[in-house]
């Protein structure tokens, strides 16, 4: 009850919620890094994140926080690897009647967008699949918002996101590592836990995990660090323009590429110089592949 009292006293104009969704998780979800990454980016950009006095559950796919404005939300999104979307909060509730009631009460948050902006509505669901027919019903349930702009599915000025959070009463629940689609399909007794409604402000940087994917890298070795982890390390190291980063266990350079991508000057060393330069390719080739060779100072092997 105390948590509900806190939520009821919040200034809704300063609320956003973060989506960590992995519908088809091709990569480790790194739930334990969600809060450390958030805190690191908070320090890096002096965002002043307000955790609202709410209990944080890193295993749930959505998290509500307070930010001063959309500009700070975009700064967060410009670095966060584990965040899929950042959304301006309009309403959240355990049921649709309650969600619509709260959304109507918060009309001041979305009324201006309803006047003339092009828009689209996206329906997301965590741990279950929503049929096209059901999506249509959910979108039509928002008709009271009376958006009068033109629908634009490709490049809308406004993207409304309606997100359902489900869980299996038969387990596994959310306090377990992210699960694969095969496990989702085998789940039974699926129940609706929570519904979230808001305006998408920006996306996170999850696409960088694909960009730095080892399968696409020119030069790798047996101990090359997974792309997502190297990006997280750079974030938690508060790496940015003007930073100088030395990796004393460089190997094939994963940490160097991530740090250089964020604007740091980097150099590496290793007790054995051979992993840094192969017979045909080297760290310098991968640095050129990512367009960060100008930030790579040098690599030194200690024999």
Rosetta silent file (secondary structure, phi, psi, omega in degrees, C-alpha in Angstrom):
SEQUENCE: XXXXXXXXXXXXXXXXXXXXXXXXXXXXXXXXXXXXXXXXXXXXXXXXXXXXXXXXXXXXXXXXXXXXXXXXXXXXXXXXXXXXXXXXXXXXXXXXXXXXXXXXXXXXXXXXXXXXXXXXXXXXXXXXXXXXXXXXXXXXXXXXXXXXXXXXXXXXXXXXXXXXXXXXXXXXXXXXXXXXXXXXXXXXXXXXXXXXXXXXXXXXXXXXXXXXXXXXXXXXXXXXXXXXXXXXXXXXXXXXXXXXXXXXXXXXXXXXXXXXXXXXXXXXXXXXXXXXXXXXXXXXXXXXXXXXXXXXXXXXXXX
SCORE:     score description
SCORE:     0.000 S_00000001
   1 L     0.000  -35.521  179.950    0.000    0.000    0.000 S_00000001
   2 H   -61.350  -40.618  179.187    2.904    2.331    0.767 S_00000001
   3 H   -63.124  -41.196  178.804    4.188    1.947   -2.789 S_00000001
   4 H   -63.364  -38.120  177.976    0.785    2.838   -4.216 S_00000001
   5 H   -62.772  -41.166  178.416    0.685    5.943   -2.023 S_00000001
   6 H   -61.834  -46.701 -178.374    4.082    7.008   -3.360 S_00000001
   7 H   -61.393  -40.285 -178.350    2.955    6.498   -6.953 S_00000001
   8 H   -65.533  -22.170 -178.916   -0.223    8.488   -6.397 S_00000001
   9 L   -93.790    0.155 -174.748    1.828   11.473   -5.219 S_00000001
  10 L   -73.456  150.340  170.673    4.182   11.476   -8.226 S_00000001
  11 L   -82.677  102.603 -173.108    4.395   14.298  -10.745 S_00000001
  12 H   -64.332  -20.862 -178.766    3.393   12.333  -13.840 S_00000001
  13 H   -68.594  -17.267 -178.853    4.867   14.978  -16.167 S_00000001
  14 H  -107.195   12.370 -175.953    8.380   13.891  -15.136 S_00000001
  15 E   -96.555  139.763  167.919    7.896   10.127  -15.397 S_00000001
  16 E  -130.655  164.541  169.226    9.327    7.803  -18.002 S_00000001
  17 E  -132.808  148.791 -173.697    9.475    4.047  -18.119 S_00000001
  18 E  -105.048  136.363  176.242   12.203    1.857  -19.541 S_00000001
  19 E  -106.112  121.519  176.289   11.650   -1.243  -21.631 S_00000001
  20 L  -105.871   17.818 -167.553   14.236   -4.021  -21.286 S_00000001
  21 L   -53.839  137.023  167.410   12.137   -6.473  -23.314 S_00000001
  22 L  -125.373   89.451 -178.815   13.718   -9.531  -24.881 S_00000001
  23 L   -71.221  -43.454  177.346   10.879  -11.140  -26.828 S_00000001
  24 L  -126.618   78.197 -167.656   13.186  -13.421  -28.775 S_00000001
  25 L   -69.101  102.337  177.398   16.397  -13.136  -26.781 S_00000001
  26 L   -84.823   -7.099 -173.808   19.306  -13.881  -29.098 S_00000001
  27 L  -132.900  161.982  172.435   21.773  -12.518  -26.551 S_00000001
  28 L   -58.989  139.941 -178.096   22.374  -12.674  -22.809 S_00000001
  29 L   -82.075  -23.159  178.136   19.989  -10.285  -21.079 S_00000001
  30 L    52.504   48.432 -178.473   22.501   -9.290  -18.364 S_00000001
  31 H   -55.953  -37.297 -177.301   19.738   -8.438  -15.891 S_00000001
  32 H   -65.451  -16.667 -179.770   22.289   -7.915  -13.099 S_00000001
  33 H   -95.149   -5.027 -175.395   23.853   -5.108  -15.144 S_00000001
  34 H   -60.300  -51.348 -178.608   20.624   -3.169  -15.736 S_00000001
  35 H   -71.057  -44.387  176.597   20.833   -1.017  -12.629 S_00000001
  36 H   -58.001  -39.270  177.972   24.649   -0.555  -12.679 S_00000001
  37 H   -65.032  -43.221  179.241   24.470    0.607  -16.300 S_00000001
  38 H   -59.673  -45.827 -179.291   21.644    2.997  -15.445 S_00000001
  39 H   -65.728  -36.687 -179.978   23.564    4.413  -12.488 S_00000001
  40 H   -66.582  -44.844  179.668   26.743    4.805  -14.550 S_00000001
  41 H   -67.882  -32.548  174.331   25.025    6.746  -17.334 S_00000001
  42 H   -57.588  -46.371  178.974   23.325    8.853  -14.665 S_00000001
  43 H   -68.091  -42.850 -176.203   26.773    9.868  -13.385 S_00000001
  44 H   -58.821  -42.495 -175.859   28.225   10.290  -16.890 S_00000001
  45 H  -108.456    3.913 -178.357   25.566   12.796  -17.990 S_00000001
  46 L    52.372   54.075 -174.758   24.459   14.108  -14.579 S_00000001
  47 L   -76.815  -27.002 -177.127   20.891   13.052  -15.349 S_00000001
  48 L    67.360   45.079 -179.134   19.560   13.211  -11.801 S_00000001
  49 L   -62.464  133.181  176.259   17.523   10.007  -12.116 S_00000001
  50 E  -105.317  119.241 -179.908   14.786    9.713   -9.496 S_00000001
  51 L   -87.462    6.082  165.453   14.022    6.122   -8.536 S_00000001
  52 L    65.847   10.313 -178.972   10.766    7.317   -6.968 S_00000001
  53 L    69.376   14.523 -178.697   11.171    5.372   -3.751 S_00000001
  54 L   -92.533  151.332  175.879    9.878    2.280   -5.530 S_00000001
  55 L   -72.452  125.302 -176.970   11.231   -1.215   -5.083 S_00000001
  56 L   -93.376  129.348  176.968   13.301   -2.058   -8.165 S_00000001
  57 L  -116.320  104.611 -173.997   13.021   -5.517   -9.666 S_00000001
  58 L   -69.269  -12.951 -177.633   15.788   -5.978  -12.226 S_00000001
  59 L   -91.324   -9.104  176.733   14.163   -9.122  -13.623 S_00000001
  60 L   -84.671  152.816 -171.673   10.972   -7.425  -14.754 S_00000001
  61 L   -80.044   -8.890 -178.628   10.911   -6.070  -18.312 S_00000001
  62 E  -132.187  146.978  179.862    9.819   -2.530  -17.415 S_00000001
  63 E  -140.711  134.487 -179.673   11.070    0.004  -14.888 S_00000001
  64 E  -102.054  129.472  178.044    9.596    3.373  -13.946 S_00000001
  65 E  -137.874  170.522  176.158   11.916    6.285  -13.118 S_00000001
  66 E  -110.328  132.977  174.737   11.775   10.070  -12.972 S_00000001
  67 L  -132.236  150.892 -173.623   13.729   12.333  -15.344 S_00000001
  68 L   -65.637  -38.287 -176.502   13.648   16.105  -15.605 S_00000001
  69 L  -161.542  175.131 -178.519   12.847   16.275  -19.317 S_00000001
  70 H   -67.164  -30.024  179.197   12.907   14.445  -22.649 S_00000001
  71 H   -60.418  -41.465  178.791   16.401   15.729  -23.429 S_00000001
  72 H   -70.572  -31.640  175.203   17.785   13.789  -20.475 S_00000001
  73 H   -63.752  -39.932  179.581   15.809   10.741  -21.555 S_00000001
  74 H   -69.455  -34.999  174.860   17.484   10.949  -24.970 S_00000001
  75 H   -61.462  -43.207  177.015   20.906   11.271  -23.343 S_00000001
  76 H   -60.598  -45.916 -179.624   20.165    8.083  -21.420 S_00000001
  77 H   -66.190  -24.717 -178.151   19.039    6.364  -24.603 S_00000001
  78 L   -71.538  -12.542 -178.857   22.157    7.502  -26.447 S_00000001
  79 L  -126.021  -22.904 -171.510   24.316    5.228  -24.274 S_00000001
  80 L   -72.266  121.097 -179.862   22.151    2.515  -22.713 S_00000001
  81 L   -85.323  -32.720 -174.371   22.817   -0.898  -24.247 S_00000001
  82 L   -89.028   -9.740  179.462   20.289   -2.855  -22.173 S_00000001
  83 L   -91.446  129.571  178.107   17.351   -0.488  -22.696 S_00000001
  84 L   -85.284  -49.029  178.321   15.174   -1.184  -25.739 S_00000001
  85 E  -138.741  154.007  167.080   12.909    1.891  -25.522 S_00000001
  86 E  -118.876  128.805 -173.437   12.429    4.911  -23.271 S_00000001
  87 E  -126.905  141.081  171.782    8.833    6.092  -23.081 S_00000001
  88 E   -70.564  123.648 -174.088    7.043    9.095  -21.654 S_00000001
  89 E   -75.340  128.478  172.581    4.756    7.626  -19.017 S_00000001
  90 E  -110.789  -43.194  179.446    1.036    8.174  -19.409 S_00000001
  91 E  -165.760  153.143  169.873   -0.455    5.389  -17.294 S_00000001
  92 E  -149.972  145.804 -174.216    0.227    1.924  -15.890 S_00000001
  93 E  -165.267  165.174  178.783   -2.089   -0.459  -14.087 S_00000001
  94 L   -82.780   -7.541 -178.739   -2.834   -4.142  -13.428 S_00000001
  95 L  -146.766  160.395 -179.116   -6.009   -4.095  -15.563 S_00000001
  96 H   -68.814  -41.668  176.330   -7.383   -2.328  -18.614 S_00000001
  97 H   -56.527  -42.602  179.438  -10.285   -0.570  -16.841 S_00000001
  98 H   -68.357  -39.501  178.754   -7.810    0.898  -14.351 S_00000001
  99 H   -60.427  -47.935 -178.253   -5.343    1.799  -17.115 S_00000001
 100 H   -67.034  -35.731  177.358   -7.970    3.683  -19.109 S_00000001
 101 H   -61.553  -47.808 -179.695   -9.243    5.447  -15.998 S_00000001
 102 H   -66.104  -38.491 -179.629   -5.748    6.700  -15.144 S_00000001
 103 H   -64.900  -38.627  177.169   -5.019    7.632  -18.740 S_00000001
 104 H   -66.043  -37.678  177.389   -8.174    9.735  -18.928 S_00000001
 105 H   -65.454  -29.312 -178.859   -7.191   11.462  -15.686 S_00000001
 106 L   -96.988   28.562 -176.697   -3.793   12.240  -17.231 S_00000001
 107 H   -54.656  -31.734 -179.294   -5.262   13.730  -20.414 S_00000001
 108 H   -60.186  -23.395 -178.440   -3.068   16.812  -20.010 S_00000001
 109 H   -76.181  -27.904 -174.189   -0.040   14.638  -20.775 S_00000001
 110 H  -122.897   -6.311 -174.335   -1.223   13.552  -24.214 S_00000001
 111 H   -59.417  -40.174 -178.450   -3.934   15.979  -25.367 S_00000001
 112 H   -63.665  -32.855 -179.705   -1.541   18.188  -27.359 S_00000001
 113 H   -71.262  -21.520 -175.363   -0.304   15.200  -29.355 S_00000001
 114 H   -78.456  -13.332 -171.871   -3.866   14.333  -30.376 S_00000001
 115 L   -67.530  -57.072 -170.666   -4.433   17.554  -32.289 S_00000001
 116 L  -148.161    0.768 -176.217   -2.580   17.134  -35.571 S_00000001
 117 L   -73.259  142.279  168.776    0.486   14.886  -35.247 S_00000001
 118 L   -67.616  147.736 -171.935    0.926   11.851  -37.482 S_00000001
 119 E  -152.377  165.882  169.604    0.891    8.768  -35.275 S_00000001
 120 E  -146.806  158.085  176.071    0.948    5.015  -34.881 S_00000001
 121 E  -119.235  125.754  178.509    0.072    2.674  -32.016 S_00000001
 122 E  -110.813  130.959  177.685    2.367   -0.254  -31.240 S_00000001
 123 E  -108.313  122.308  178.640    1.208   -3.153  -29.052 S_00000001
 124 E  -115.713  154.917  176.822    3.921   -5.157  -27.296 S_00000001
 125 E  -145.155  137.347 -179.662    3.639   -8.183  -25.061 S_00000001
 126 E  -105.699  123.394  178.445    6.164   -9.862  -22.777 S_00000001
 127 L    73.714   18.746  171.389    6.070  -13.673  -22.424 S_00000001
 128 L  -162.068  169.107  179.870    3.094  -14.170  -24.692 S_00000001
 129 L  -111.579  134.640  177.705    1.942  -13.434  -28.244 S_00000001
 130 L  -101.141  124.546 -179.969   -0.852  -11.004  -29.079 S_00000001
 131 L   -69.209  160.205  178.898   -2.873  -11.913  -32.175 S_00000001
 132 H   -60.984  -37.503  177.990   -3.548   -9.309  -34.840 S_00000001
 133 H   -63.276  -42.529  178.472   -7.230   -9.367  -33.914 S_00000001
 134 H   -66.279  -39.788  177.137   -6.432   -8.721  -30.270 S_00000001
 135 H   -58.981  -42.952  179.268   -4.039   -5.923  -31.212 S_00000001
 136 H   -60.446  -42.917  178.651   -6.821   -4.279  -33.197 S_00000001
 137 H   -61.362  -43.758 -177.834   -9.140   -4.487  -30.173 S_00000001
 138 H   -66.810  -40.122  178.104   -6.527   -2.950  -27.876 S_00000001
 139 H   -64.442  -42.593  179.890   -5.789   -0.119  -30.287 S_00000001
 140 H   -67.413  -23.760  178.296   -9.493    0.605  -30.675 S_00000001
 141 L   -68.061  -13.520  177.818   -9.864    0.695  -26.884 S_00000001
 142 L   -95.442   12.078 -175.130   -7.833    3.929  -27.004 S_00000001
 143 H   -61.011  -25.390  178.954  -10.339    5.624  -29.325 S_00000001
 144 H   -63.474  -18.245  178.391  -11.390    8.012  -26.527 S_00000001
 145 H   -72.473  -19.649  171.206   -7.999    9.724  -26.957 S_00000001
 146 L    52.763   53.737  174.933   -9.353   10.968  -30.306 S_00000001
 147 L   -70.913  123.141 -172.400   -6.081   11.357  -32.177 S_00000001
 148 L  -103.698   -1.492  177.249   -6.988   13.424  -35.242 S_00000001
 149 L   -75.725  176.271  179.713   -3.704   13.282  -37.148 S_00000001
 150 L   -81.045  138.751  174.858   -2.954   10.968  -40.049 S_00000001
 151 E   -71.022  129.838  179.133   -1.874    7.400  -39.312 S_00000001
 152 L  -137.196  105.107 -175.072    1.728    6.885  -40.429 S_00000001
 153 L   -81.170  -17.754 -175.342    3.179    3.445  -39.781 S_00000001
 154 L   -92.392  -46.844 -175.743    6.614    4.156  -41.274 S_00000001
 155 L  -143.801   67.401 -176.952    7.733    7.497  -39.830 S_00000001
 156 L   -76.951  152.490  172.438    5.168    8.886  -37.370 S_00000001
 157 L   -72.411  -29.494 -177.736    5.689   12.033  -35.340 S_00000001
 158 E  -131.042  126.446  173.620    4.134   10.236  -32.383 S_00000001
 159 E  -117.439  113.224  177.155    4.420    6.540  -31.519 S_00000001
 160 E   -88.575  133.376  179.602    2.115    5.361  -28.746 S_00000001
 161 E  -119.275  126.047  174.825    3.183    2.127  -27.090 S_00000001
 162 E  -112.347  117.181 -171.833    0.843   -0.189  -25.222 S_00000001
 163 E  -123.390  126.446  176.550    2.818   -2.919  -23.465 S_00000001
 164 E  -100.459  136.702  176.412    1.530   -5.969  -21.631 S_00000001
 165 E  -113.065  116.289 -179.261    3.645   -7.742  -19.030 S_00000001
 166 E  -111.502  165.206  173.351    2.708  -11.393  -18.463 S_00000001
 167 E  -148.034  162.710  177.218    4.020  -14.145  -16.246 S_00000001
 168 E  -100.800  122.376  178.360    3.438  -17.867  -15.852 S_00000001
 169 L   -66.733  -16.710  177.707    1.784  -18.899  -12.604 S_00000001
 170 L   -96.032    3.727  178.821    3.468  -22.268  -13.103 S_00000001
 171 L    75.723  166.942   -3.347    6.934  -20.626  -13.445 S_00000001
 172 L   -72.858  147.486  179.277    9.570  -19.733  -14.267 S_00000001
 173 L   -90.496 -170.098 -173.380    8.752  -16.241  -13.079 S_00000001
 174 L   -75.036  -16.437  179.140   10.700  -13.047  -13.748 S_00000001
 175 L   -83.909   46.968  177.336   13.216  -13.561  -10.945 S_00000001
 176 L  -145.393  157.350 -179.737   15.097  -15.896  -13.263 S_00000001
 177 L   -55.875  156.989 -179.732   17.405  -15.249  -16.221 S_00000001
 178 L   -55.484  143.374 -174.949   15.814  -14.284  -19.526 S_00000001
 179 L  -110.229  160.085 -179.274   14.265  -17.247  -21.293 S_00000001
 180 L   -87.022  167.910 -176.565   14.192  -18.297  -24.911 S_00000001
 181 H   -63.338  -32.295  178.975   11.194  -18.410  -27.222 S_00000001
 182 H   -61.825  -40.339  178.410   10.992  -22.226  -26.958 S_00000001
 183 H   -69.006  -37.041  178.023   10.454  -21.932  -23.211 S_00000001
 184 H   -60.516  -43.957 -177.775    7.878  -19.183  -23.721 S_00000001
 185 H   -66.123  -25.199  179.771    5.879  -21.402  -26.067 S_00000001
 186 H   -87.465   -5.953 -177.131    5.852  -24.211  -23.472 S_00000001
 187 L   -67.976  147.642  175.718    4.551  -21.970  -20.696 S_00000001
 188 L  -126.805  166.933  177.083    1.126  -22.612  -19.247 S_00000001
 189 L    55.110   47.935  179.646   -1.230  -20.667  -17.013 S_00000001
 190 E   -72.979  132.790 -179.203   -0.104  -17.317  -18.448 S_00000001
 191 E  -129.310  148.890  177.169   -1.471  -14.355  -16.509 S_00000001
 192 E   -79.578  124.629  178.661   -1.462  -10.614  -17.067 S_00000001
 193 E   -96.413  -47.578 -173.167    0.661   -8.846  -14.461 S_00000001
 194 E  -157.358  155.795  178.079    0.756   -5.218  -15.614 S_00000001
 195 E  -127.480  138.867 -177.602   -0.011   -2.884  -18.514 S_00000001
 196 E  -125.745  138.004  179.797    2.030    0.146  -19.532 S_00000001
 197 E  -133.720  132.446  179.217    1.009    3.019  -21.805 S_00000001
 198 E  -171.497 -178.022 -179.886    3.175    5.842  -23.043 S_00000001
 199 E  -105.009  126.463  179.724    4.811    7.839  -25.801 S_00000001
 200 E   -69.660  123.832  176.433    8.084    6.576  -27.230 S_00000001
 201 E   -89.876  -47.102 -177.967   10.818    9.154  -26.702 S_00000001
 202 E  -165.354  170.141  172.536   13.740    7.198  -28.115 S_00000001
 203 E   -98.261  161.618  171.664   15.364    3.810  -28.502 S_00000001
 204 L   -84.003 -164.514 -174.278   18.381    2.539  -26.621 S_00000001
 205 L  -107.885   31.156 -177.557   21.644    1.415  -28.205 S_00000001
 206 L   -63.271  -23.063  178.800   20.993   -2.307  -28.438 S_00000001
 207 H   -62.811  -21.951  179.131   21.779   -2.170  -32.159 S_00000001
 208 H   -66.832  -27.562  177.617   25.440   -1.694  -31.195 S_00000001
 209 H   -62.748  -37.406  177.012   25.509   -5.272  -29.919 S_00000001
 210 H   -73.161  -39.207 -179.861   24.786   -6.374  -33.473 S_00000001
 211 H   -59.723  -42.069 -177.012   27.267   -3.895  -34.939 S_00000001
 212 L   -95.415   13.368 -178.691   30.098   -5.243  -32.768 S_00000001
 213 L   -53.569  131.891 -178.431   28.979   -8.875  -33.054 S_00000001
 214 H   -59.747  -30.983 -178.784   31.985  -11.189  -33.054 S_00000001
 215 H   -64.705  -22.488 -178.206   30.560  -13.132  -35.998 S_00000001
 216 H  -103.333   -2.190 -174.537   30.938  -10.020  -38.166 S_00000001
 217 L   -82.849  139.280 -178.253   34.319   -8.874  -36.845 S_00000001
 218 L   -62.508  -42.619 -173.020   37.362   -9.135  -39.099 S_00000001
 219 L  -128.490  116.901  177.595   39.742  -10.233  -36.352 S_00000001
 220 L  -136.942  170.692  176.663   38.789  -12.360  -33.337 S_00000001
 221 L  -140.482 -175.921 -177.479   40.335  -15.007  -31.129 S_00000001
 222 L   -65.096  -25.823 -175.744   39.326  -17.761  -28.729 S_00000001
 223 L  -111.361   17.686 -179.838   39.013  -15.322  -25.816 S_00000001
 224 L   -60.731  132.740 -177.576   37.368  -12.355  -27.595 S_00000001
 225 L   -73.367  136.876  177.459   34.902  -10.639  -25.261 S_00000001
 226 L   -56.011  140.779 -171.164   31.215  -10.747  -26.223 S_00000001
 227 H   -58.104  -45.885 -178.075   30.120   -7.445  -27.785 S_00000001
 228 H   -60.485  -39.859 -178.508   27.389   -6.587  -25.278 S_00000001
 229 H   -67.679  -39.119  179.178   29.695   -7.076  -22.326 S_00000001
 230 H   -66.039  -37.326  177.142   32.425   -4.838  -23.762 S_00000001
 231 H   -67.087  -39.942  177.074   29.884   -2.049  -24.355 S_00000001
 232 H   -63.522  -40.790  178.591   28.575   -2.425  -20.798 S_00000001
 233 H   -62.206  -40.758  178.183   32.109   -2.221  -19.422 S_00000001
 234 H   -63.517  -40.282  177.735   32.698    0.998  -21.364 S_00000001
 235 H   -65.154  -45.364 -178.408   29.498    2.468  -19.945 S_00000001
 236 H   -72.298  -17.977  173.171   30.332    1.465  -16.383 S_00000001
 237 L   -86.094    3.253  179.329   33.823    2.891  -16.872 S_00000001
 238 L    57.036   38.274 -177.905   32.202    6.266  -17.713 S_00000001
 239 L   -74.471  137.075  178.361   34.076    6.297  -21.013 S_00000001
 240 L  -163.837 -177.598  177.413   33.493    9.285  -23.271 S_00000001
 241 L   -54.596  133.896 -177.611   35.220   11.908  -25.434 S_00000001
 242 L    94.220  -12.931  177.326   38.436   12.993  -23.732 S_00000001
 243 L   -76.869  151.527  171.040   38.891    9.674  -21.908 S_00000001
 244 E  -122.321  121.087 -173.744   42.077    7.655  -22.278 S_00000001
 245 E  -116.933  127.389  173.309   41.546    3.918  -21.836 S_00000001
 246 E  -115.779  124.845  173.787   44.250    1.306  -21.370 S_00000001
 247 E  -105.009  107.840 -177.304   43.321   -2.369  -21.424 S_00000001
 248 L   -76.150   -7.962  175.679   46.267   -4.299  -19.922 S_00000001
 249 L  -125.011   61.334 -168.081   44.730   -7.600  -21.047 S_00000001
 250 L   -62.314  -42.002 -175.642   43.837   -6.509  -24.563 S_00000001
 251 L    60.004 -119.597  178.905   43.663   -9.879  -26.304 S_00000001
 252 L  -101.103    9.676  164.959   41.911   -9.165  -29.603 S_00000001
 253 L    94.382   13.607 -176.189   40.716   -5.717  -28.543 S_00000001
 254 H   -54.444  -44.222 -178.710   36.990   -5.921  -27.759 S_00000001
 255 H   -66.690  -32.960 -179.539   37.236   -3.384  -24.946 S_00000001
 256 H   -66.901  -42.998 -178.244   39.273   -1.017  -27.114 S_00000001
 257 H   -64.041  -44.625 -178.915   36.696   -0.896  -29.921 S_00000001
 258 H   -62.971  -44.185 -178.828   33.788   -0.190  -27.561 S_00000001
 259 H   -66.542  -41.774  179.097   35.681    2.559  -25.730 S_00000001
 260 H   -65.354  -34.917  177.899   36.889    4.155  -28.967 S_00000001
 261 H   -60.043  -34.322  179.694   33.331    4.103  -30.324 S_00000001
 262 L   -86.545    8.556  172.046   32.327    6.303  -27.384 S_00000001
 263 L   102.103    0.566 -178.002   35.087    8.787  -28.198 S_00000001
 264 L   -81.158  152.953  166.766   37.968    7.638  -25.991 S_00000001
 265 E   -87.640  134.285 -171.132   41.584    7.344  -27.054 S_00000001
 266 E  -129.106  147.450  169.472   42.640    3.764  -26.423 S_00000001
 267 E  -146.227  154.473 -174.250   45.795    1.723  -26.202 S_00000001
 268 E  -133.180  160.788  174.980   46.360   -1.858  -25.223 S_00000001
 269 E  -148.192  161.993  178.586   48.946   -4.233  -23.903 S_00000001
 270 E  -157.446  150.769 -179.966   49.147   -7.921  -23.157 S_00000001
 271 L   -63.766  -24.762  176.226   51.637  -10.290  -21.606 S_00000001
 272 L  -125.820  116.632 -175.504   51.654  -12.087  -24.952 S_00000001
 273 H   -75.486  -12.019 -174.559   51.552   -9.860  -28.001 S_00000001
 274 H   -63.149  -38.097  178.828   50.513  -12.583  -30.425 S_00000001
 275 H   -63.085  -22.394 -177.326   46.726  -12.324  -29.822 S_00000001
 276 H   -79.462  -17.317  179.713   46.858   -8.648  -30.817 S_00000001
 277 E  -142.241  118.829  178.299   48.206   -9.398  -34.277 S_00000001
 278 L   -91.666 -173.860 -179.066   47.377  -12.448  -36.338 S_00000001
 279 L   -71.049  -35.840 -177.368   49.006  -13.768  -39.474 S_00000001
 280 L  -111.804  -32.501 -177.124   46.575  -11.999  -41.804 S_00000001
 281 L  -131.737  169.887 -179.446   44.691   -9.493  -39.628 S_00000001
 282 E  -149.955 -179.695  176.626   45.178   -7.543  -36.415 S_00000001
 283 H   -56.368  -36.150 -179.082   43.431   -5.233  -33.971 S_00000001
 284 H   -62.481  -34.556  178.550   44.109   -2.357  -36.379 S_00000001
 285 H   -66.237  -43.787  178.416   42.007   -4.050  -39.071 S_00000001
 286 H   -67.469  -35.804  177.260   38.988   -4.380  -36.776 S_00000001
 287 H   -61.967  -40.502  176.256   39.460   -0.778  -35.619 S_00000001
 288 H   -66.724  -36.114  178.235   39.269    0.340  -39.251 S_00000001
 289 H   -58.053  -39.113 -177.636   36.188   -1.851  -39.721 S_00000001
 290 L   -92.602    1.553  178.288   34.391    0.100  -36.977 S_00000001
 291 L    72.145   27.932 -177.732   35.700    3.493  -38.074 S_00000001
 292 L  -122.455   16.733 -176.544   37.654    4.087  -34.851 S_00000001
 293 H   -62.175  -28.459  179.399   41.241    3.593  -36.029 S_00000001
 294 H   -67.898  -17.366  179.554   41.990    7.272  -35.413 S_00000001
 295 H   -97.186   -6.335  179.281   41.333    6.668  -31.690 S_00000001
 296 E   -88.970  108.098 -176.755   43.597    3.626  -31.432 S_00000001
 297 E   -72.887  -54.157  177.883   46.958    4.914  -30.196 S_00000001
 298 E  -179.450  170.215  174.788   48.889    1.638  -30.198 S_00000001
 299 E  -132.741  138.654 -175.584   49.173   -1.868  -28.773 S_00000001
 300 E  -128.203  130.697  174.927   52.225   -3.274  -27.023 S_00000001
 301 E   -97.385  134.474  179.248   53.071   -6.888  -26.265 S_00000001
 302 L  -104.145  109.347 -175.482   55.118   -7.637  -23.146 S_00000001
 303 L   -96.724    0.000    0.000   57.203  -10.724  -23.771 S_00000001
